[in-house]
Amino acid sequence: MPVNDVLGEFLGTMVLILLGDGVVGGVLLSRSKAQNAGWIVITTGWAFAVMAGVFTARAVGAPGFINPVGPLAGVLTGALKPDVAAAYAGAEFAGAFVGAVLVWLHYWPHWGETADPGLKLAVFCTAPAIRMPAANVLSEAIATFALVFVGTAIVEKEIGRGFVAPLGGALVWGIGLSLGGTTGYAINPARDLSPRIAHALLPIPGKGGSDWGYSWIPVVGPVIGATIAALLAKAVMLPR
């Protein structure tokens, strides 16, 4: 497997988290010029983050999954070997951690100005609007199903390579607007777990706990949703 494949997934996911967690920081942290800009700004910022991350990964030579559920789906559909998928996923988790550290550095003066530890945590990872584990797992599974199933349709039926990144960003924007209000639509285990670890390790003043009791949900839910989507896509969409 070419080194650029792994490096591209690392860098693409780093960019994803830098811009994605970055927009959340701008909206939530005190004395940011974007403070209180709202949900539309956050979902839009994440859409652009996905587009930028995919473009970055593909420019370096990677597939541009920037999300471990992509390699997982590839294994289930027969498009990827398990060892290759594992290498991609590892690079994505690492890139997400580095991206979160960059967000922490970027907003250095704002952590001490922000009193609410919950807002500081929310910059890094997701939390449910209503804490109900079964419903939260279901929400993440449904949203990730939409990501993988429609994403597969985009890749299979696209009219050109250059359309994958913007259409992927638009898809994530739509998921955020339509399905994101329940759990914050992690839909990406690396996007949630690695920044959560960064939050736990970084010296953020007054940060509080990292909500480890919830941390399994943004991992398990996306894995379930991606598995169902990949198997359905293999049955009805992919060449046999």
PDB file of C-alpha atoms in Angstrom:
ATOM      1  CA  MET A   1       0.000   0.000   0.000  1.00  0.00           C
ATOM      2  CA  PRO A   2       1.499   3.399  -0.969  1.00  0.00           C
ATOM      3  CA  VAL A   3       2.551   5.633   1.919  1.00  0.00           C
ATOM      4  CA  ASN A   4       0.605   8.487   0.357  1.00  0.00           C
ATOM      5  CA  ASP A   5      -2.651   6.614   0.917  1.00  0.00           C
ATOM      6  CA  VAL A   6      -2.151   6.578   4.683  1.00  0.00           C
ATOM      7  CA  LEU A   7      -0.657  10.081   4.764  1.00  0.00           C
ATOM      8  CA  GLY A   8      -3.578  11.437   2.764  1.00  0.00           C
ATOM      9  CA  GLU A   9      -6.131   9.955   5.166  1.00  0.00           C
ATOM     10  CA  PHE A  10      -4.162  11.413   8.077  1.00  0.00           C
ATOM     11  CA  LEU A  11      -3.943  14.901   6.586  1.00  0.00           C
ATOM     12  CA  GLY A  12      -7.493  14.905   5.259  1.00  0.00           C
ATOM     13  CA  THR A  13      -8.926  13.948   8.638  1.00  0.00           C
ATOM     14  CA  MET A  14      -6.714  16.512  10.340  1.00  0.00           C
ATOM     15  CA  VAL A  15      -8.169  19.212   8.079  1.00  0.00           C
ATOM     16  CA  LEU A  16     -11.683  17.888   8.710  1.00  0.00           C
ATOM     17  CA  ILE A  17     -11.318  18.297  12.472  1.00  0.00           C
ATOM     18  CA  LEU A  18      -9.400  21.569  12.281  1.00  0.00           C
ATOM     19  CA  LEU A  19     -12.212  23.215  10.317  1.00  0.00           C
ATOM     20  CA  GLY A  20     -15.092  21.221  11.845  1.00  0.00           C
ATOM     21  CA  ASP A  21     -14.205  21.553  15.513  1.00  0.00           C
ATOM     22  CA  GLY A  22     -12.926  25.002  14.597  1.00  0.00           C
ATOM     23  CA  VAL A  23     -16.359  26.273  13.595  1.00  0.00           C
ATOM     24  CA  VAL A  24     -17.834  24.854  16.801  1.00  0.00           C
ATOM     25  CA  GLY A  25     -15.169  26.690  18.788  1.00  0.00           C
ATOM     26  CA  GLY A  26     -15.968  29.914  16.987  1.00  0.00           C
ATOM     27  CA  VAL A  27     -19.665  29.627  17.777  1.00  0.00           C
ATOM     28  CA  LEU A  28     -19.384  28.445  21.396  1.00  0.00           C
ATOM     29  CA  LEU A  29     -16.296  30.007  22.957  1.00  0.00           C
ATOM     30  CA  SER A  30     -16.511  33.346  24.701  1.00  0.00           C
ATOM     31  CA  ARG A  31     -15.272  36.499  22.988  1.00  0.00           C
ATOM     32  CA  SER A  32     -15.013  34.796  19.599  1.00  0.00           C
ATOM     33  CA  LYS A  33     -16.277  37.059  16.821  1.00  0.00           C
ATOM     34  CA  ALA A  34     -18.520  34.170  15.725  1.00  0.00           C
ATOM     35  CA  GLN A  35     -19.981  33.543  19.190  1.00  0.00           C
ATOM     36  CA  ASN A  36     -23.672  32.570  19.147  1.00  0.00           C
ATOM     37  CA  ALA A  37     -23.755  32.339  15.337  1.00  0.00           C
ATOM     38  CA  GLY A  38     -25.899  29.221  15.688  1.00  0.00           C
ATOM     39  CA  TRP A  39     -26.607  25.769  14.316  1.00  0.00           C
ATOM     40  CA  ILE A  40     -26.754  26.788  10.654  1.00  0.00           C
ATOM     41  CA  VAL A  41     -23.220  28.127  10.858  1.00  0.00           C
ATOM     42  CA  ILE A  42     -21.999  24.953  12.564  1.00  0.00           C
ATOM     43  CA  THR A  43     -23.574  22.621  10.008  1.00  0.00           C
ATOM     44  CA  THR A  44     -22.305  24.763   7.144  1.00  0.00           C
ATOM     45  CA  GLY A  45     -18.811  24.845   8.600  1.00  0.00           C
ATOM     46  CA  TRP A  46     -18.777  21.073   8.929  1.00  0.00           C
ATOM     47  CA  ALA A  47     -19.908  20.698   5.318  1.00  0.00           C
ATOM     48  CA  PHE A  48     -16.987  22.809   4.133  1.00  0.00           C
ATOM     49  CA  ALA A  49     -14.702  20.876   6.500  1.00  0.00           C
ATOM     50  CA  VAL A  50     -15.695  17.610   4.819  1.00  0.00           C
ATOM     51  CA  MET A  51     -15.150  19.069   1.371  1.00  0.00           C
ATOM     52  CA  ALA A  52     -11.727  20.450   2.332  1.00  0.00           C
ATOM     53  CA  GLY A  53     -10.715  17.208   4.017  1.00  0.00           C
ATOM     54  CA  VAL A  54     -11.675  15.036   1.056  1.00  0.00           C
ATOM     55  CA  PHE A  55      -9.916  17.336  -1.401  1.00  0.00           C
ATOM     56  CA  THR A  56      -6.787  17.265   0.776  1.00  0.00           C
ATOM     57  CA  ALA A  57      -6.748  13.486   1.171  1.00  0.00           C
ATOM     58  CA  ARG A  58      -7.292  12.861  -2.533  1.00  0.00           C
ATOM     59  CA  ALA A  59      -4.665  15.405  -3.579  1.00  0.00           C
ATOM     60  CA  VAL A  60      -2.073  13.503  -1.539  1.00  0.00           C
ATOM     61  CA  GLY A  61      -3.172  10.213  -3.083  1.00  0.00           C
ATOM     62  CA  ALA A  62      -5.635   8.678  -0.608  1.00  0.00           C
ATOM     63  CA  PRO A  63      -9.219   7.584  -1.292  1.00  0.00           C
ATOM     64  CA  GLY A  64     -10.544  10.411   0.881  1.00  0.00           C
ATOM     65  CA  PHE A  65     -12.640   8.459   3.367  1.00  0.00           C
ATOM     66  CA  ILE A  66     -11.544  10.689   6.315  1.00  0.00           C
ATOM     67  CA  ASN A  67     -13.841   8.517   8.446  1.00  0.00           C
ATOM     68  CA  PRO A  68     -13.233   4.929   9.641  1.00  0.00           C
ATOM     69  CA  VAL A  69     -16.712   3.862   8.542  1.00  0.00           C
ATOM     70  CA  GLY A  70     -15.515   4.304   4.948  1.00  0.00           C
ATOM     71  CA  PRO A  71     -12.805   1.627   5.173  1.00  0.00           C
ATOM     72  CA  LEU A  72     -15.238  -0.547   7.146  1.00  0.00           C
ATOM     73  CA  ALA A  73     -17.758  -0.289   4.330  1.00  0.00           C
ATOM     74  CA  GLY A  74     -14.993  -1.069   1.862  1.00  0.00           C
ATOM     75  CA  VAL A  75     -14.207  -4.325   3.650  1.00  0.00           C
ATOM     76  CA  LEU A  76     -17.886  -5.317   3.770  1.00  0.00           C
ATOM     77  CA  THR A  77     -18.388  -4.654   0.067  1.00  0.00           C
ATOM     78  CA  GLY A  78     -15.155  -6.379  -0.906  1.00  0.00           C
ATOM     79  CA  ALA A  79     -13.459  -3.225  -2.161  1.00  0.00           C
ATOM     80  CA  LEU A  80     -10.726  -3.193   0.511  1.00  0.00           C
ATOM     81  CA  LYS A  81      -8.595  -5.755   2.262  1.00  0.00           C
ATOM     82  CA  PRO A  82      -8.877  -5.664   6.080  1.00  0.00           C
ATOM     83  CA  ASP A  83      -5.218  -4.717   6.623  1.00  0.00           C
ATOM     84  CA  VAL A  84      -5.516  -1.768   4.256  1.00  0.00           C
ATOM     85  CA  ALA A  85      -8.746  -0.646   5.929  1.00  0.00           C
ATOM     86  CA  ALA A  86      -7.087  -0.871   9.344  1.00  0.00           C
ATOM     87  CA  ALA A  87      -4.191   1.310   8.160  1.00  0.00           C
ATOM     88  CA  TYR A  88      -6.613   3.920   6.828  1.00  0.00           C
ATOM     89  CA  ALA A  89      -8.620   3.910  10.059  1.00  0.00           C
ATOM     90  CA  GLY A  90      -5.505   4.281  12.192  1.00  0.00           C
ATOM     91  CA  ALA A  91      -4.381   7.250  10.118  1.00  0.00           C
ATOM     92  CA  GLU A  92      -7.819   8.833  10.464  1.00  0.00           C
ATOM     93  CA  PHE A  93      -7.849   8.486  14.255  1.00  0.00           C
ATOM     94  CA  ALA A  94      -4.359   9.999  14.420  1.00  0.00           C
ATOM     95  CA  GLY A  95      -5.256  12.849  12.084  1.00  0.00           C
ATOM     96  CA  ALA A  96      -8.369  13.656  14.101  1.00  0.00           C
ATOM     97  CA  PHE A  97      -6.289  13.919  17.265  1.00  0.00           C
ATOM     98  CA  VAL A  98      -3.802  16.303  15.645  1.00  0.00           C
ATOM     99  CA  GLY A  99      -6.642  18.383  14.214  1.00  0.00           C
ATOM    100  CA  ALA A 100      -8.149  18.724  17.684  1.00  0.00           C
ATOM    101  CA  VAL A 101      -4.814  19.858  19.103  1.00  0.00           C
ATOM    102  CA  LEU A 102      -4.605  22.517  16.384  1.00  0.00           C
ATOM    103  CA  VAL A 103      -8.081  23.769  17.342  1.00  0.00           C
ATOM    104  CA  TRP A 104      -6.962  23.983  20.962  1.00  0.00           C
ATOM    105  CA  LEU A 105      -3.935  26.036  19.930  1.00  0.00           C
ATOM    106  CA  HIS A 106      -5.952  28.259  17.626  1.00  0.00           C
ATOM    107  CA  TYR A 107      -8.406  29.229  20.369  1.00  0.00           C
ATOM    108  CA  TRP A 108      -5.722  29.487  23.065  1.00  0.00           C
ATOM    109  CA  PRO A 109      -6.932  32.786  24.645  1.00  0.00           C
ATOM    110  CA  HIS A 110     -10.615  31.768  24.592  1.00  0.00           C
ATOM    111  CA  TRP A 111     -10.535  28.703  26.854  1.00  0.00           C
ATOM    112  CA  GLY A 112      -9.899  30.793  29.948  1.00  0.00           C
ATOM    113  CA  GLU A 113     -12.562  33.296  28.915  1.00  0.00           C
ATOM    114  CA  THR A 114     -15.238  30.574  28.632  1.00  0.00           C
ATOM    115  CA  ALA A 115     -16.829  29.688  31.984  1.00  0.00           C
ATOM    116  CA  ASP A 116     -18.976  26.705  30.961  1.00  0.00           C
ATOM    117  CA  PRO A 117     -16.970  23.440  30.847  1.00  0.00           C
ATOM    118  CA  GLY A 118     -19.727  21.855  28.758  1.00  0.00           C
ATOM    119  CA  LEU A 119     -19.122  24.351  25.965  1.00  0.00           C
ATOM    120  CA  LYS A 120     -15.411  23.583  26.020  1.00  0.00           C
ATOM    121  CA  LEU A 121     -16.112  19.861  25.698  1.00  0.00           C
ATOM    122  CA  ALA A 122     -18.604  20.481  22.894  1.00  0.00           C
ATOM    123  CA  VAL A 123     -15.848  22.019  20.782  1.00  0.00           C
ATOM    124  CA  PHE A 124     -14.134  18.623  20.737  1.00  0.00           C
ATOM    125  CA  CYS A 125     -16.896  16.012  20.704  1.00  0.00           C
ATOM    126  CA  THR A 126     -20.625  15.398  20.595  1.00  0.00           C
ATOM    127  CA  ALA A 127     -23.309  15.051  23.260  1.00  0.00           C
ATOM    128  CA  PRO A 128     -27.016  14.207  23.007  1.00  0.00           C
ATOM    129  CA  ALA A 129     -29.799  16.749  23.247  1.00  0.00           C
ATOM    130  CA  ILE A 130     -31.752  14.159  25.289  1.00  0.00           C
ATOM    131  CA  ARG A 131     -29.588  11.545  26.973  1.00  0.00           C
ATOM    132  CA  MET A 132     -31.220   8.198  26.177  1.00  0.00           C
ATOM    133  CA  PRO A 133     -28.571   5.664  25.096  1.00  0.00           C
ATOM    134  CA  ALA A 134     -30.767   3.427  22.931  1.00  0.00           C
ATOM    135  CA  ALA A 135     -32.268   6.400  21.100  1.00  0.00           C
ATOM    136  CA  ASN A 136     -28.853   8.051  20.793  1.00  0.00           C
ATOM    137  CA  VAL A 137     -27.311   4.926  19.234  1.00  0.00           C
ATOM    138  CA  LEU A 138     -30.269   4.711  16.852  1.00  0.00           C
ATOM    139  CA  SER A 139     -29.856   8.355  15.812  1.00  0.00           C
ATOM    140  CA  GLU A 140     -26.163   7.894  15.089  1.00  0.00           C
ATOM    141  CA  ALA A 141     -26.871   4.672  13.210  1.00  0.00           C
ATOM    142  CA  ILE A 142     -29.559   6.257  11.020  1.00  0.00           C
ATOM    143  CA  ALA A 143     -27.462   9.332  10.242  1.00  0.00           C
ATOM    144  CA  THR A 144     -24.420   7.208   9.395  1.00  0.00           C
ATOM    145  CA  PHE A 145     -26.569   4.911   7.271  1.00  0.00           C
ATOM    146  CA  ALA A 146     -27.528   7.984   5.231  1.00  0.00           C
ATOM    147  CA  LEU A 147     -23.881   9.028   4.985  1.00  0.00           C
ATOM    148  CA  VAL A 148     -22.606   5.662   3.739  1.00  0.00           C
ATOM    149  CA  PHE A 149     -25.547   4.651   1.561  1.00  0.00           C
ATOM    150  CA  VAL A 150     -25.933   7.990  -0.209  1.00  0.00           C
ATOM    151  CA  GLY A 151     -22.173   8.460  -0.239  1.00  0.00           C
ATOM    152  CA  THR A 152     -21.819   5.149  -2.071  1.00  0.00           C
ATOM    153  CA  ALA A 153     -24.400   6.328  -4.581  1.00  0.00           C
ATOM    154  CA  ILE A 154     -22.416   9.523  -5.151  1.00  0.00           C
ATOM    155  CA  VAL A 155     -19.175   7.635  -5.742  1.00  0.00           C
ATOM    156  CA  GLU A 156     -20.785   5.031  -7.998  1.00  0.00           C
ATOM    157  CA  LYS A 157     -22.844   7.459 -10.063  1.00  0.00           C
ATOM    158  CA  GLU A 158     -20.732  10.643  -9.989  1.00  0.00           C
ATOM    159  CA  ILE A 159     -20.114  12.443 -13.264  1.00  0.00           C
ATOM    160  CA  GLY A 160     -16.482  13.197 -12.466  1.00  0.00           C
ATOM    161  CA  ARG A 161     -13.823  12.672  -9.801  1.00  0.00           C
ATOM    162  CA  GLY A 162     -13.861  16.326  -8.789  1.00  0.00           C
ATOM    163  CA  PHE A 163     -17.489  16.129  -7.689  1.00  0.00           C
ATOM    164  CA  VAL A 164     -16.906  13.696  -4.810  1.00  0.00           C
ATOM    165  CA  ALA A 165     -15.681  16.317  -2.325  1.00  0.00           C
ATOM    166  CA  PRO A 166     -18.360  18.991  -2.854  1.00  0.00           C
ATOM    167  CA  LEU A 167     -21.165  16.452  -3.077  1.00  0.00           C
ATOM    168  CA  GLY A 168     -19.865  14.732   0.046  1.00  0.00           C
ATOM    169  CA  GLY A 169     -19.830  18.068   1.834  1.00  0.00           C
ATOM    170  CA  ALA A 170     -23.373  18.781   0.695  1.00  0.00           C
ATOM    171  CA  LEU A 171     -24.459  15.353   1.951  1.00  0.00           C
ATOM    172  CA  VAL A 172     -22.982  16.000   5.402  1.00  0.00           C
ATOM    173  CA  TRP A 173     -24.611  19.444   5.428  1.00  0.00           C
ATOM    174  CA  GLY A 174     -27.968  17.828   4.709  1.00  0.00           C
ATOM    175  CA  ILE A 175     -27.443  15.197   7.399  1.00  0.00           C
ATOM    176  CA  GLY A 176     -26.555  17.893   9.916  1.00  0.00           C
ATOM    177  CA  LEU A 177     -29.618  19.965   9.107  1.00  0.00           C
ATOM    178  CA  SER A 178     -32.051  17.047   8.977  1.00  0.00           C
ATOM    179  CA  LEU A 179     -30.698  14.498  11.451  1.00  0.00           C
ATOM    180  CA  GLY A 180     -28.069  16.266  13.524  1.00  0.00           C
ATOM    181  CA  GLY A 181     -30.237  17.858  16.186  1.00  0.00           C
ATOM    182  CA  THR A 182     -30.504  14.731  18.337  1.00  0.00           C
ATOM    183  CA  THR A 183     -26.878  13.827  19.005  1.00  0.00           C
ATOM    184  CA  GLY A 184     -24.778  16.372  17.131  1.00  0.00           C
ATOM    185  CA  TYR A 185     -24.243  13.859  14.277  1.00  0.00           C
ATOM    186  CA  ALA A 186     -20.793  12.469  14.988  1.00  0.00           C
ATOM    187  CA  ILE A 187     -21.293   9.898  12.150  1.00  0.00           C
ATOM    188  CA  ASN A 188     -17.552   9.290  12.391  1.00  0.00           C
ATOM    189  CA  PRO A 189     -15.837   7.429  15.247  1.00  0.00           C
ATOM    190  CA  ALA A 190     -12.528   9.238  14.695  1.00  0.00           C
ATOM    191  CA  ARG A 191     -14.229  12.629  14.637  1.00  0.00           C
ATOM    192  CA  ASP A 192     -15.595  12.068  18.144  1.00  0.00           C
ATOM    193  CA  LEU A 193     -13.216   9.735  19.988  1.00  0.00           C
ATOM    194  CA  SER A 194      -9.849  11.254  19.067  1.00  0.00           C
ATOM    195  CA  PRO A 195     -10.822  14.857  19.919  1.00  0.00           C
ATOM    196  CA  ARG A 196     -12.409  13.564  23.145  1.00  0.00           C
ATOM    197  CA  ILE A 197      -9.056  12.023  24.052  1.00  0.00           C
ATOM    198  CA  ALA A 198      -7.375  15.323  23.174  1.00  0.00           C
ATOM    199  CA  HIS A 199      -9.805  17.143  25.472  1.00  0.00           C
ATOM    200  CA  ALA A 200      -8.895  14.746  28.292  1.00  0.00           C
ATOM    201  CA  LEU A 201      -5.151  15.218  27.790  1.00  0.00           C
ATOM    202  CA  LEU A 202      -4.797  18.906  26.968  1.00  0.00           C
ATOM    203  CA  PRO A 203      -4.303  21.546  29.694  1.00  0.00           C
ATOM    204  CA  ILE A 204      -7.587  23.382  29.119  1.00  0.00           C
ATOM    205  CA  PRO A 205      -8.441  25.658  32.058  1.00  0.00           C
ATOM    206  CA  GLY A 206     -11.695  24.736  33.812  1.00  0.00           C
ATOM    207  CA  LYS A 207     -12.484  22.008  31.315  1.00  0.00           C
ATOM    208  CA  GLY A 208     -14.345  19.448  33.456  1.00  0.00           C
ATOM    209  CA  GLY A 209     -14.776  15.797  32.506  1.00  0.00           C
ATOM    210  CA  SER A 210     -14.722  14.291  29.022  1.00  0.00           C
ATOM    211  CA  ASP A 211     -18.060  12.428  29.357  1.00  0.00           C
ATOM    212  CA  TRP A 212     -16.594   8.964  28.865  1.00  0.00           C
ATOM    213  CA  GLY A 213     -19.925   7.398  29.745  1.00  0.00           C
ATOM    214  CA  TYR A 214     -21.294   8.644  26.428  1.00  0.00           C
ATOM    215  CA  SER A 215     -18.150   8.102  24.362  1.00  0.00           C
ATOM    216  CA  TRP A 216     -19.068   4.616  23.119  1.00  0.00           C
ATOM    217  CA  ILE A 217     -22.250   5.808  21.410  1.00  0.00           C
ATOM    218  CA  PRO A 218     -20.578   7.896  18.645  1.00  0.00           C
ATOM    219  CA  VAL A 219     -18.454   4.820  17.891  1.00  0.00           C
ATOM    220  CA  VAL A 220     -20.987   1.997  18.055  1.00  0.00           C
ATOM    221  CA  GLY A 221     -23.840   3.880  16.370  1.00  0.00           C
ATOM    222  CA  PRO A 222     -21.833   4.789  13.249  1.00  0.00           C
ATOM    223  CA  VAL A 223     -20.424   1.254  12.985  1.00  0.00           C
ATOM    224  CA  ILE A 224     -23.944  -0.209  13.044  1.00  0.00           C
ATOM    225  CA  GLY A 225     -25.284   2.289  10.514  1.00  0.00           C
ATOM    226  CA  ALA A 226     -22.309   1.896   8.185  1.00  0.00           C
ATOM    227  CA  THR A 227     -22.539  -1.896   8.293  1.00  0.00           C
ATOM    228  CA  ILE A 228     -26.212  -1.919   7.314  1.00  0.00           C
ATOM    229  CA  ALA A 229     -25.658   0.694   4.601  1.00  0.00           C
ATOM    230  CA  ALA A 230     -22.686  -1.142   3.098  1.00  0.00           C
ATOM    231  CA  LEU A 231     -24.509  -4.469   2.948  1.00  0.00           C
ATOM    232  CA  LEU A 232     -27.584  -2.868   1.387  1.00  0.00           C
ATOM    233  CA  ALA A 233     -25.485  -0.947  -1.117  1.00  0.00           C
ATOM    234  CA  LYS A 234     -23.682  -4.158  -2.062  1.00  0.00           C
ATOM    235  CA  ALA A 235     -27.046  -5.837  -2.648  1.00  0.00           C
ATOM    236  CA  VAL A 236     -28.794  -3.138  -4.686  1.00  0.00           C
ATOM    237  CA  MET A 237     -26.221  -0.662  -5.984  1.00  0.00           C
ATOM    238  CA  LEU A 238     -22.746  -2.026  -6.535  1.00  0.00           C
ATOM    239  CA  PRO A 239     -21.621  -4.086  -9.553  1.00  0.00           C
ATOM    240  CA  ARG A 240     -21.685  -7.848  -9.042  1.00  0.00           C
TER     241      ARG A 240
END
